[in-house]
PDB file of C-alpha atoms and ligand atoms in Angstrom:
ATOM      1  CA  MET A 637      -7.920 -20.172   5.807  1.00  0.00           C
ATOM      2  CA  ARG A 638      -7.495 -18.910   2.293  1.00  0.00           C
ATOM      3  CA  ILE A 639      -5.955 -15.682   1.045  1.00  0.00           C
ATOM      4  CA  ALA A 640      -6.525 -14.678  -2.593  1.00  0.00           C
ATOM      5  CA  ILE A 641      -3.402 -13.053  -4.046  1.00  0.00           C
ATOM      6  CA  PRO A 642      -2.941 -11.503  -7.522  1.00  0.00           C
ATOM      7  CA  ASN A 643      -1.340 -14.128  -9.762  1.00  0.00           C
ATOM      8  CA  LYS A 644       0.372 -11.592 -12.026  1.00  0.00           C
ATOM      9  CA  GLY A 645       0.574  -7.895 -12.719  1.00  0.00           C
ATOM     10  CA  ARG A 646       1.589  -4.990 -10.585  1.00  0.00           C
ATOM     11  CA  LEU A 647       0.370  -6.208  -7.204  1.00  0.00           C
ATOM     12  CA  SER A 648       1.585  -9.790  -7.385  1.00  0.00           C
ATOM     13  CA  GLU A 649       5.275  -9.597  -6.516  1.00  0.00           C
ATOM     14  CA  GLU A 650       4.893  -6.966  -3.786  1.00  0.00           C
ATOM     15  CA  SER A 651       2.161  -9.025  -2.111  1.00  0.00           C
ATOM     16  CA  LEU A 652       4.362 -12.108  -1.867  1.00  0.00           C
ATOM     17  CA  LYS A 653       7.327 -10.053  -0.651  1.00  0.00           C
ATOM     18  CA  LEU A 654       5.188  -8.512   2.076  1.00  0.00           C
ATOM     19  CA  PHE A 655       3.912 -11.890   3.277  1.00  0.00           C
ATOM     20  CA  GLU A 656       7.442 -13.280   3.300  1.00  0.00           C
ATOM     21  CA  LYS A 657       8.671 -10.392   5.450  1.00  0.00           C
ATOM     22  CA  ALA A 658       5.756 -10.995   7.807  1.00  0.00           C
ATOM     23  CA  GLY A 659       6.933 -14.592   8.251  1.00  0.00           C
ATOM     24  CA  LEU A 660       4.430 -16.116   5.805  1.00  0.00           C
ATOM     25  CA  ARG A 661       6.484 -17.464   2.900  1.00  0.00           C
ATOM     26  CA  ALA A 662       4.656 -18.989  -0.068  1.00  0.00           C
ATOM     27  CA  GLN A 663       5.663 -22.595  -0.664  1.00  0.00           C
ATOM     28  CA  PHE A 664       4.682 -23.825  -4.114  1.00  0.00           C
ATOM     29  CA  ARG A 665       4.431 -27.533  -4.894  1.00  0.00           C
ATOM     30  CA  ALA A 666       5.231 -26.941  -8.545  1.00  0.00           C
ATOM     31  CA  ASP A 667       5.921 -24.201 -11.054  1.00  0.00           C
ATOM     32  CA  ARG A 668       2.802 -22.333 -12.129  1.00  0.00           C
ATOM     33  CA  ALA A 669       0.759 -23.841  -9.284  1.00  0.00           C
ATOM     34  CA  LEU A 670      -2.325 -21.768  -8.506  1.00  0.00           C
ATOM     35  CA  VAL A 671      -2.332 -22.640  -4.823  1.00  0.00           C
ATOM     36  CA  ALA A 672       0.509 -22.583  -2.299  1.00  0.00           C
ATOM     37  CA  ARG A 673       0.995 -22.904   1.413  1.00  0.00           C
ATOM     38  CA  LEU A 674       1.482 -19.528   3.020  1.00  0.00           C
ATOM     39  CA  GLY A 675       3.402 -20.014   6.252  1.00  0.00           C
ATOM     40  CA  SER A 676       1.793 -22.752   8.273  1.00  0.00           C
ATOM     41  CA  HIS A 677      -1.577 -21.026   8.787  1.00  0.00           C
ATOM     42  CA  PHE A 678      -2.861 -20.107   5.344  1.00  0.00           C
ATOM     43  CA  GLN A 679      -3.420 -21.328   1.851  1.00  0.00           C
ATOM     44  CA  ALA A 680      -2.764 -18.817  -0.920  1.00  0.00           C
ATOM     45  CA  ILE A 681      -4.870 -18.976  -4.063  1.00  0.00           C
ATOM     46  CA  PHE A 682      -3.577 -17.057  -7.079  1.00  0.00           C
ATOM     47  CA  VAL A 683      -6.157 -15.316  -9.231  1.00  0.00           C
ATOM     48  CA  ARG A 684      -6.443 -12.062 -11.209  1.00  0.00           C
ATOM     49  CA  ALA A 685      -6.536  -8.894  -9.113  1.00  0.00           C
ATOM     50  CA  GLN A 686      -9.820  -8.027 -10.896  1.00  0.00           C
ATOM     51  CA  ASP A 687     -11.481 -11.236  -9.655  1.00  0.00           C
ATOM     52  CA  ILE A 688     -10.408 -10.994  -6.016  1.00  0.00           C
ATOM     53  CA  PRO A 689     -13.324  -8.870  -4.696  1.00  0.00           C
ATOM     54  CA  GLU A 690     -15.718 -11.461  -6.157  1.00  0.00           C
ATOM     55  CA  PHE A 691     -13.818 -14.443  -4.707  1.00  0.00           C
ATOM     56  CA  VAL A 692     -13.730 -12.853  -1.255  1.00  0.00           C
ATOM     57  CA  ALA A 693     -17.402 -11.788  -1.446  1.00  0.00           C
ATOM     58  CA  ASP A 694     -18.402 -15.348  -2.333  1.00  0.00           C
ATOM     59  CA  GLY A 695     -16.345 -16.767   0.530  1.00  0.00           C
ATOM     60  CA  ALA A 696     -14.032 -18.741  -1.806  1.00  0.00           C
ATOM     61  CA  ALA A 697     -11.270 -17.021   0.173  1.00  0.00           C
ATOM     62  CA  GLU A 698     -11.640 -15.465   3.617  1.00  0.00           C
ATOM     63  CA  PHE A 699      -8.992 -12.836   2.825  1.00  0.00           C
ATOM     64  CA  GLY A 700      -7.605 -11.167  -0.277  1.00  0.00           C
ATOM     65  CA  ILE A 701      -5.198  -8.565  -1.553  1.00  0.00           C
ATOM     66  CA  THR A 702      -6.255  -6.288  -4.364  1.00  0.00           C
ATOM     67  CA  GLY A 703      -6.452  -2.634  -5.400  1.00  0.00           C
ATOM     68  CA  ALA A 704      -8.816  -0.253  -3.592  1.00  0.00           C
ATOM     69  CA  ASP A 705     -10.083   0.711  -7.067  1.00  0.00           C
ATOM     70  CA  LEU A 706     -11.248  -2.849  -7.692  1.00  0.00           C
ATOM     71  CA  VAL A 707     -12.748  -3.187  -4.203  1.00  0.00           C
ATOM     72  CA  GLN A 708     -14.741   0.007  -4.678  1.00  0.00           C
ATOM     73  CA  GLU A 709     -15.735  -0.766  -8.257  1.00  0.00           C
ATOM     74  CA  ASN A 710     -17.320  -4.009  -7.080  1.00  0.00           C
ATOM     75  CA  ALA A 711     -18.732  -2.341  -3.927  1.00  0.00           C
ATOM     76  CA  ARG A 712     -19.769  -5.654  -2.393  1.00  0.00           C
ATOM     77  CA  PRO A 713     -21.060  -5.330   1.175  1.00  0.00           C
ATOM     78  CA  GLU A 714     -19.555  -8.773   1.931  1.00  0.00           C
ATOM     79  CA  VAL A 715     -16.042  -7.357   1.433  1.00  0.00           C
ATOM     80  CA  GLU A 716     -14.408  -5.340   4.171  1.00  0.00           C
ATOM     81  CA  GLU A 717     -11.094  -3.463   3.998  1.00  0.00           C
ATOM     82  CA  LEU A 718      -8.715  -4.366   6.819  1.00  0.00           C
ATOM     83  CA  LEU A 719      -5.474  -2.615   5.910  1.00  0.00           C
ATOM     84  CA  ASP A 720      -3.918  -0.203   3.398  1.00  0.00           C
ATOM     85  CA  LEU A 721      -0.736  -1.957   2.248  1.00  0.00           C
ATOM     86  CA  GLY A 722       0.821   1.171   0.725  1.00  0.00           C
ATOM     87  CA  PHE A 723       2.107  -0.317  -2.526  1.00  0.00           C
ATOM     88  CA  GLY A 724       0.377  -0.253  -5.947  1.00  0.00           C
ATOM     89  CA  GLN A 725      -0.370   3.430  -5.593  1.00  0.00           C
ATOM     90  CA  CYS A 726      -2.315   4.942  -8.456  1.00  0.00           C
ATOM     91  CA  ARG A 727      -5.238   7.271  -9.140  1.00  0.00           C
ATOM     92  CA  LEU A 728      -8.492   6.778 -10.999  1.00  0.00           C
ATOM     93  CA  ILE A 729      -8.769   9.909 -13.126  1.00  0.00           C
ATOM     94  CA  VAL A 730     -10.918  11.607 -15.729  1.00  0.00           C
ATOM     95  CA  ALA A 731      -8.986  12.616 -18.857  1.00  0.00           C
ATOM     96  CA  VAL A 732      -9.943  14.514 -21.985  1.00  0.00           C
ATOM     97  CA  ARG A 733      -8.179  15.033 -25.308  1.00  0.00           C
ATOM     98  CA  ASP A 734      -5.366  17.597 -25.136  1.00  0.00           C
ATOM     99  CA  GLU A 735      -7.203  20.005 -27.411  1.00  0.00           C
ATOM    100  CA  SER A 736     -10.475  19.870 -25.417  1.00  0.00           C
ATOM    101  CA  PRO A 737     -11.433  23.168 -23.723  1.00  0.00           C
ATOM    102  CA  VAL A 738     -12.755  21.237 -20.656  1.00  0.00           C
ATOM    103  CA  GLN A 739     -10.908  22.039 -17.399  1.00  0.00           C
ATOM    104  CA  SER A 740     -12.934  20.039 -14.867  1.00  0.00           C
ATOM    105  CA  PRO A 741     -15.309  17.031 -14.891  1.00  0.00           C
ATOM    106  CA  ALA A 742     -18.169  19.286 -13.722  1.00  0.00           C
ATOM    107  CA  GLU A 743     -18.114  21.014 -17.141  1.00  0.00           C
ATOM    108  CA  LEU A 744     -18.893  17.777 -18.998  1.00  0.00           C
ATOM    109  CA  PRO A 745     -22.459  17.722 -20.367  1.00  0.00           C
ATOM    110  CA  GLU A 746     -25.219  15.181 -19.859  1.00  0.00           C
ATOM    111  CA  GLY A 747     -24.724  12.125 -22.076  1.00  0.00           C
ATOM    112  CA  THR A 748     -20.897  12.406 -22.184  1.00  0.00           C
ATOM    113  CA  ARG A 749     -19.474   9.131 -23.473  1.00  0.00           C
ATOM    114  CA  VAL A 750     -16.940   7.708 -20.986  1.00  0.00           C
ATOM    115  CA  ALA A 751     -14.599   4.877 -22.002  1.00  0.00           C
ATOM    116  CA  THR A 752     -13.666   2.889 -18.902  1.00  0.00           C
ATOM    117  CA  SER A 753     -13.205  -0.485 -17.278  1.00  0.00           C
ATOM    118  CA  PHE A 754     -14.633   1.085 -14.094  1.00  0.00           C
ATOM    119  CA  PRO A 755     -18.285   1.640 -15.072  1.00  0.00           C
ATOM    120  CA  GLY A 756     -19.541   1.543 -11.472  1.00  0.00           C
ATOM    121  CA  LEU A 757     -17.108   4.135 -10.108  1.00  0.00           C
ATOM    122  CA  ALA A 758     -17.448   6.337 -13.203  1.00  0.00           C
ATOM    123  CA  LYS A 759     -21.272   6.386 -13.021  1.00  0.00           C
ATOM    124  CA  ARG A 760     -21.311   7.028  -9.283  1.00  0.00           C
ATOM    125  CA  TYR A 761     -18.763   9.836  -9.603  1.00  0.00           C
ATOM    126  CA  PHE A 762     -20.606  11.640 -12.385  1.00  0.00           C
ATOM    127  CA  ALA A 763     -23.940  11.043 -10.634  1.00  0.00           C
ATOM    128  CA  SER A 764     -22.474  12.875  -7.616  1.00  0.00           C
ATOM    129  CA  LEU A 765     -21.874  15.821  -9.977  1.00  0.00           C
ATOM    130  CA  GLY A 766     -25.452  15.523 -11.227  1.00  0.00           C
ATOM    131  CA  THR A 767     -24.411  14.302 -14.687  1.00  0.00           C
ATOM    132  CA  ALA A 768     -25.771  11.138 -16.289  1.00  0.00           C
ATOM    133  CA  ILE A 769     -23.083   9.640 -18.530  1.00  0.00           C
ATOM    134  CA  ARG A 770     -22.983   6.939 -21.168  1.00  0.00           C
ATOM    135  CA  VAL A 771     -20.412   4.272 -20.383  1.00  0.00           C
ATOM    136  CA  VAL A 772     -18.388   2.819 -23.256  1.00  0.00           C
ATOM    137  CA  PRO A 773     -17.075  -0.387 -21.675  1.00  0.00           C
ATOM    138  CA  VAL A 774     -13.447  -1.312 -22.431  1.00  0.00           C
ATOM    139  CA  SER A 775     -11.208  -3.808 -20.658  1.00  0.00           C
ATOM    140  CA  GLY A 776      -7.920  -1.995 -21.349  1.00  0.00           C
ATOM    141  CA  ALA A 777      -6.236   0.665 -23.506  1.00  0.00           C
ATOM    142  CA  ALA A 778      -9.053   3.151 -22.894  1.00  0.00           C
ATOM    143  CA  GLU A 779      -6.634   5.931 -23.967  1.00  0.00           C
ATOM    144  CA  ILE A 780      -7.298   5.311 -27.659  1.00  0.00           C
ATOM    145  CA  ALA A 781     -11.101   5.634 -27.414  1.00  0.00           C
ATOM    146  CA  PRO A 782     -11.388   9.466 -27.512  1.00  0.00           C
ATOM    147  CA  HIS A 783      -9.111   9.602 -30.580  1.00  0.00           C
ATOM    148  CA  LEU A 784     -11.251   7.024 -32.393  1.00  0.00           C
ATOM    149  CA  GLY A 785     -14.355   9.050 -31.698  1.00  0.00           C
ATOM    150  CA  VAL A 786     -16.062   6.281 -29.704  1.00  0.00           C
ATOM    151  CA  ALA A 787     -15.832   8.233 -26.419  1.00  0.00           C
ATOM    152  CA  ASP A 788     -15.484  11.862 -25.284  1.00  0.00           C
ATOM    153  CA  VAL A 789     -13.406  11.193 -22.152  1.00  0.00           C
ATOM    154  CA  ILE A 790     -11.833   8.288 -20.300  1.00  0.00           C
ATOM    155  CA  VAL A 791     -11.866   7.179 -16.675  1.00  0.00           C
ATOM    156  CA  ASP A 792      -8.722   5.163 -16.094  1.00  0.00           C
ATOM    157  CA  LEU A 793      -5.912   4.389 -13.657  1.00  0.00           C
ATOM    158  CA  THR A 794      -2.631   6.248 -13.805  1.00  0.00           C
ATOM    159  CA  SER A 795       0.395   6.546 -11.559  1.00  0.00           C
ATOM    160  CA  THR A 796       2.835   8.890 -13.314  1.00  0.00           C
ATOM    161  CA  GLY A 797       0.476  10.275 -15.959  1.00  0.00           C
ATOM    162  CA  SER A 798       3.022   9.536 -18.692  1.00  0.00           C
ATOM    163  CA  THR A 799       0.822   7.059 -20.630  1.00  0.00           C
ATOM    164  CA  LEU A 800      -1.912   9.701 -20.747  1.00  0.00           C
ATOM    165  CA  ARG A 801       0.472  12.373 -22.029  1.00  0.00           C
ATOM    166  CA  VAL A 802       2.017  10.085 -24.642  1.00  0.00           C
ATOM    167  CA  ASN A 803      -1.498   9.365 -25.895  1.00  0.00           C
ATOM    168  CA  GLY A 804      -2.515  13.005 -26.176  1.00  0.00           C
ATOM    169  CA  LEU A 805      -4.776  13.099 -23.120  1.00  0.00           C
ATOM    170  CA  ARG A 806      -4.981  15.553 -20.219  1.00  0.00           C
ATOM    171  CA  GLU A 807      -6.187  14.862 -16.680  1.00  0.00           C
ATOM    172  CA  VAL A 808      -9.052  17.034 -15.488  1.00  0.00           C
ATOM    173  CA  GLY A 809     -10.012  15.354 -12.222  1.00  0.00           C
ATOM    174  CA  THR A 810      -9.277  12.574  -9.724  1.00  0.00           C
ATOM    175  CA  ILE A 811     -12.033  10.161  -8.708  1.00  0.00           C
ATOM    176  CA  LEU A 812     -10.064   7.984  -6.307  1.00  0.00           C
ATOM    177  CA  ASP A 813      -6.597   7.533  -4.755  1.00  0.00           C
ATOM    178  CA  SER A 814      -5.875   3.826  -4.767  1.00  0.00           C
ATOM    179  CA  SER A 815      -3.326   1.373  -3.361  1.00  0.00           C
ATOM    180  CA  ALA A 816      -3.303  -2.323  -2.482  1.00  0.00           C
ATOM    181  CA  ARG A 817      -5.601  -3.367   0.360  1.00  0.00           C
ATOM    182  CA  LEU A 818      -5.971  -6.415   2.576  1.00  0.00           C
ATOM    183  CA  VAL A 819      -9.654  -7.306   2.486  1.00  0.00           C
ATOM    184  CA  ALA A 820     -11.760  -9.907   4.273  1.00  0.00           C
ATOM    185  CA  ASN A 821     -15.138 -11.551   3.913  1.00  0.00           C
ATOM    186  CA  THR A 822     -17.425  -9.781   6.388  1.00  0.00           C
ATOM    187  CA  LYS A 823     -19.390 -12.937   7.256  1.00  0.00           C
ATOM    188  CA  ALA A 824     -16.216 -14.925   7.914  1.00  0.00           C
ATOM    189  CA  LEU A 825     -15.136 -12.264  10.418  1.00  0.00           C
ATOM    190  CA  GLU A 826     -18.242 -12.895  12.525  1.00  0.00           C
ATOM    191  CA  VAL A 827     -16.672 -16.144  13.756  1.00  0.00           C
ATOM    192  CA  ASP A 828     -14.404 -15.573  16.789  1.00  0.00           C
ATOM    193  CA  ASP A 829     -11.631 -17.743  15.437  1.00  0.00           C
ATOM    194  CA  ALA A 830     -11.512 -15.893  12.119  1.00  0.00           C
ATOM    195  CA  ARG A 831     -11.576 -12.517  13.838  1.00  0.00           C
ATOM    196  CA  ARG A 832      -8.521 -13.538  15.841  1.00  0.00           C
ATOM    197  CA  VAL A 833      -6.772 -14.764  12.673  1.00  0.00           C
ATOM    198  CA  ALA A 834      -7.635 -11.468  10.939  1.00  0.00           C
ATOM    199  CA  SER A 835      -6.237  -9.492  13.826  1.00  0.00           C
ATOM    200  CA  ASP A 836      -2.998 -11.549  13.928  1.00  0.00           C
ATOM    201  CA  LEU A 837      -2.592 -11.237  10.164  1.00  0.00           C
ATOM    202  CA  THR A 838      -3.208  -7.473  10.195  1.00  0.00           C
ATOM    203  CA  THR A 839      -0.763  -7.015  13.087  1.00  0.00           C
ATOM    204  CA  ALA A 840       1.929  -9.005  11.264  1.00  0.00           C
ATOM    205  CA  LEU A 841       1.561  -7.133   7.977  1.00  0.00           C
ATOM    206  CA  GLU A 842       1.307  -3.775   9.724  1.00  0.00           C
ATOM    207  CA  SER A 843       4.507  -4.434  11.643  1.00  0.00           C
ATOM    208  CA  VAL A 844       6.382  -4.853   8.343  1.00  0.00           C
ATOM    209  CA  LEU A 845       4.847  -1.704   6.834  1.00  0.00           C
ATOM    210  CA  ARG A 846       5.591   0.338   9.943  1.00  0.00           C
ATOM    211  CA  ALA A 847       9.252  -0.741   9.910  1.00  0.00           C
ATOM    212  CA  ARG A 848       9.790   0.253   6.272  1.00  0.00           C
ATOM    213  CA  ARG A 849      10.691   3.875   6.758  1.00  0.00           C
ATOM    214  CA  LYS A 850      12.341   3.435  10.145  1.00  0.00           C
ATOM    215  CA  ARG A 851      15.951   2.755  11.094  1.00  0.00           C
ATOM    216  CA  TYR A 852      17.542   1.601  14.339  1.00  0.00           C
ATOM    217  CA  LEU A 853      20.293   3.993  15.341  1.00  0.00           C
ATOM    218  CA  MET A 854      22.965   3.117  17.884  1.00  0.00           C
ATOM    219  CA  SER A 855      25.602   5.508  19.086  1.00  0.00           C
ATOM    220  CA  ASN A 856      28.074   6.015  21.903  1.00  0.00           C
ATOM    221  CA  VAL A 857      27.538   9.385  23.556  1.00  0.00           C
ATOM    222  CA  PRO A 858      29.285  11.167  26.419  1.00  0.00           C
ATOM    223  CA  ARG A 859      27.339  10.537  29.636  1.00  0.00           C
ATOM    224  CA  ASP A 860      27.428  14.231  30.555  1.00  0.00           C
ATOM    225  CA  ARG A 861      25.511  15.129  27.336  1.00  0.00           C
ATOM    226  CA  LEU A 862      22.617  12.697  28.001  1.00  0.00           C
ATOM    227  CA  ASP A 863      19.960  15.359  28.496  1.00  0.00           C
ATOM    228  CA  GLU A 864      20.728  16.856  25.112  1.00  0.00           C
ATOM    229  CA  VAL A 865      20.909  13.378  23.514  1.00  0.00           C
ATOM    230  CA  ARG A 866      17.377  12.678  24.783  1.00  0.00           C
ATOM    231  CA  ARG A 867      16.153  15.724  22.910  1.00  0.00           C
ATOM    232  CA  VAL A 868      17.814  14.585  19.682  1.00  0.00           C
ATOM    233  CA  LEU A 869      16.729  10.929  19.950  1.00  0.00           C
ATOM    234  CA  PRO A 870      13.039  10.761  20.833  1.00  0.00           C
ATOM    235  CA  GLY A 871      12.675   7.023  20.035  1.00  0.00           C
ATOM    236  CA  ILE A 872       9.304   5.376  20.642  1.00  0.00           C
ATOM    237  CA  SER A 873       9.314   5.953  24.396  1.00  0.00           C
ATOM    238  CA  GLY A 874      12.668   7.701  24.745  1.00  0.00           C
ATOM    239  CA  PRO A 875      16.039   6.208  23.749  1.00  0.00           C
ATOM    240  CA  THR A 876      17.383   3.027  25.353  1.00  0.00           C
ATOM    241  CA  ILE A 877      20.507   3.914  27.335  1.00  0.00           C
ATOM    242  CA  VAL A 878      23.059   1.143  27.950  1.00  0.00           C
ATOM    243  CA  ASP A 879      26.252   1.355  30.016  1.00  0.00           C
ATOM    244  CA  VAL A 880      29.572   1.079  28.190  1.00  0.00           C
ATOM    245  CA  LEU A 881      32.276  -0.649  30.267  1.00  0.00           C
ATOM    246  CA  ASP A 882      34.773   2.222  30.208  1.00  0.00           C
ATOM    247  CA  GLN A 883      34.640   3.610  33.761  1.00  0.00           C
ATOM    248  CA  GLY A 884      31.451   5.499  33.023  1.00  0.00           C
ATOM    249  CA  ARG A 885      32.423   8.315  30.631  1.00  0.00           C
ATOM    250  CA  TRP A 886      30.375   6.921  27.704  1.00  0.00           C
ATOM    251  CA  VAL A 887      26.931   5.385  27.347  1.00  0.00           C
ATOM    252  CA  ALA A 888      25.314   3.764  24.309  1.00  0.00           C
ATOM    253  CA  ALA A 889      22.049   5.345  23.163  1.00  0.00           C
ATOM    254  CA  HIS A 890      19.720   3.326  20.893  1.00  0.00           C
ATOM    255  CA  ALA A 891      16.545   4.572  19.239  1.00  0.00           C
ATOM    256  CA  VAL A 892      14.177   4.023  16.335  1.00  0.00           C
ATOM    257  CA  VAL A 893      14.464   6.993  13.973  1.00  0.00           C
ATOM    258  CA  ASP A 894      12.427   8.015  10.911  1.00  0.00           C
ATOM    259  CA  GLU A 895      14.410   7.490   7.728  1.00  0.00           C
ATOM    260  CA  ASP A 896      13.725  11.108   6.776  1.00  0.00           C
ATOM    261  CA  GLU A 897      15.127  12.402  10.068  1.00  0.00           C
ATOM    262  CA  LEU A 898      18.284  10.313   9.998  1.00  0.00           C
ATOM    263  CA  TYR A 899      20.459  12.899   8.273  1.00  0.00           C
ATOM    264  CA  ASP A 900      19.711  15.663  10.793  1.00  0.00           C
ATOM    265  CA  THR A 901      19.750  13.313  13.786  1.00  0.00           C
ATOM    266  CA  ILE A 902      23.256  12.064  12.986  1.00  0.00           C
ATOM    267  CA  ALA A 903      24.566  15.593  12.435  1.00  0.00           C
ATOM    268  CA  ARG A 904      23.154  16.686  15.812  1.00  0.00           C
ATOM    269  CA  LEU A 905      24.549  13.623  17.602  1.00  0.00           C
ATOM    270  CA  LYS A 906      27.994  14.264  16.111  1.00  0.00           C
ATOM    271  CA  ALA A 907      27.796  17.839  17.385  1.00  0.00           C
ATOM    272  CA  LEU A 908      27.216  16.428  20.883  1.00  0.00           C
ATOM    273  CA  GLY A 909      30.398  14.365  20.582  1.00  0.00           C
ATOM    274  CA  ALA A 910      28.802  11.030  19.607  1.00  0.00           C
ATOM    275  CA  GLU A 911      31.034   8.232  18.276  1.00  0.00           C
ATOM    276  CA  GLY A 912      30.621   4.743  16.866  1.00  0.00           C
ATOM    277  CA  ILE A 913      27.318   5.524  15.152  1.00  0.00           C
ATOM    278  CA  LEU A 914      25.618   2.502  13.619  1.00  0.00           C
ATOM    279  CA  VAL A 915      22.375   2.482  11.599  1.00  0.00           C
ATOM    280  CA  THR A 916      20.492  -0.721  10.719  1.00  0.00           C
ATOM    281  CA  ARG A 917      17.244  -1.612   8.993  1.00  0.00           C
ATOM    282  CA  ILE A 918      14.332  -2.884  11.056  1.00  0.00           C
ATOM    283  CA  GLU A 919      12.478  -6.002   9.868  1.00  0.00           C
ATOM    284  CA  ARG A 920       9.321  -5.497  11.878  1.00  0.00           C
ATOM    285  CA  LEU A 921       8.072  -3.017  14.418  1.00  0.00           C
ATOM    286  CA  LEU A 922       5.294  -3.679  16.934  1.00  0.00           C
ATOM    287  CA  PRO A 923       4.842  -0.754  19.305  1.00  0.00           C
TER     288      PRO A 923
HETATM  289  P1  AMP B 672      -2.803  -5.602 -12.984  1.00  0.00           P
HETATM  290  O1  AMP B 672      -3.743  -5.168 -14.076  1.00  0.00           O
HETATM  291  O2  AMP B 672      -2.993  -7.036 -12.607  1.00  0.00           O
HETATM  292  O3  AMP B 672      -1.391  -5.185 -13.199  1.00  0.00           O
HETATM  293  O4  AMP B 672      -3.234  -4.835 -11.637  1.00  0.00           O
HETATM  294  C1  AMP B 672      -4.078  -3.798 -11.684  1.00  0.00           C
HETATM  295  C2  AMP B 672      -4.114  -3.119 -10.357  1.00  0.00           C
HETATM  296  O5  AMP B 672      -2.821  -2.565 -10.053  1.00  0.00           O
HETATM  297  C3  AMP B 672      -5.048  -1.953 -10.425  1.00  0.00           C
HETATM  298  O6  AMP B 672      -6.368  -2.340 -10.139  1.00  0.00           O
HETATM  299  C4  AMP B 672      -4.461  -0.996  -9.409  1.00  0.00           C
HETATM  300  O7  AMP B 672      -4.970  -1.288  -8.129  1.00  0.00           O
HETATM  301  C5  AMP B 672      -2.963  -1.299  -9.423  1.00  0.00           C
HETATM  302  N1  AMP B 672      -2.149  -0.289 -10.127  1.00  0.00           N
HETATM  303  C6  AMP B 672      -1.096   0.373  -9.594  1.00  0.00           C
HETATM  304  N2  AMP B 672      -0.568   1.245 -10.466  1.00  0.00           N
HETATM  305  C7  AMP B 672      -1.273   1.165 -11.588  1.00  0.00           C
HETATM  306  C8  AMP B 672      -1.205   1.821 -12.865  1.00  0.00           C
HETATM  307  N3  AMP B 672      -0.296   2.756 -13.137  1.00  0.00           N
HETATM  308  N4  AMP B 672      -2.079   1.453 -13.814  1.00  0.00           N
HETATM  309  C9  AMP B 672      -2.980   0.484 -13.568  1.00  0.00           C
HETATM  310  N5  AMP B 672      -3.104  -0.157 -12.385  1.00  0.00           N
HETATM  311  C10 AMP B 672      -2.273   0.174 -11.391  1.00  0.00           C
END
């Protein structure tokens, strides 16, 4: 089966890294090849992120990775989202010139000229506000359009907002929160075999994503403090307790801990007399 992957740009490298961590490494026959083997089950085809919804809708690839913004812009019923991959986070926003008095998209009048490479999403958004707009189609650098007088506002992607600020624009509303998605051809998923492949693929990728912000914590703790240790180390279904061969005074407690909770967890374990604390990364996590 084929998976369409962005050939360059923001989503490309992260996509390949994610597949590699999930045990599906891309093997290229030559430099600049546009197809590669992906593990032993898939063929990767490398195309522009913008074209991936179309390729998946047409069945040229059963699966694809691309931005939610592009999936929704195309709005093809043949394309189904399977998984939010978390990277490539950005927002599709409405921005006006700094000096504009407008504070929200709802204040924009009928016939507002909107420079965007997302005409579908822009029209649908303003239609939901009851405003018919005029789209000024651009394929990039929309930020300049309001200053040239060819548009009143822009609808564009941003992550930090710094490009907007540098170009004298101000955000007045968010249309969509986007990130990279694993998508599939709906028709292809009707076949049992493909549904099983989709489920295995989703499970594999999800296991990598789930492990990202988790750590495996191991520690020796006094046996007589075990009840308190259980309260500090919830783990997935309680900590794993292993005997230490020292006549029974110590046990080893192992648990998966949220990265954000690590600092407090270690401090609390130390207070209970824990020793030999070891923290490692987790490659994959399947509950
Ligand atoms: P590319 O133009 O190939 O770099 O990829 C564009 C896709 O990357 C967009 O459709 C978004 O899904 C995603 N993306 C993530 N952050 C940004 C950003 N700051 N600006 C534009 N696209 C972004």
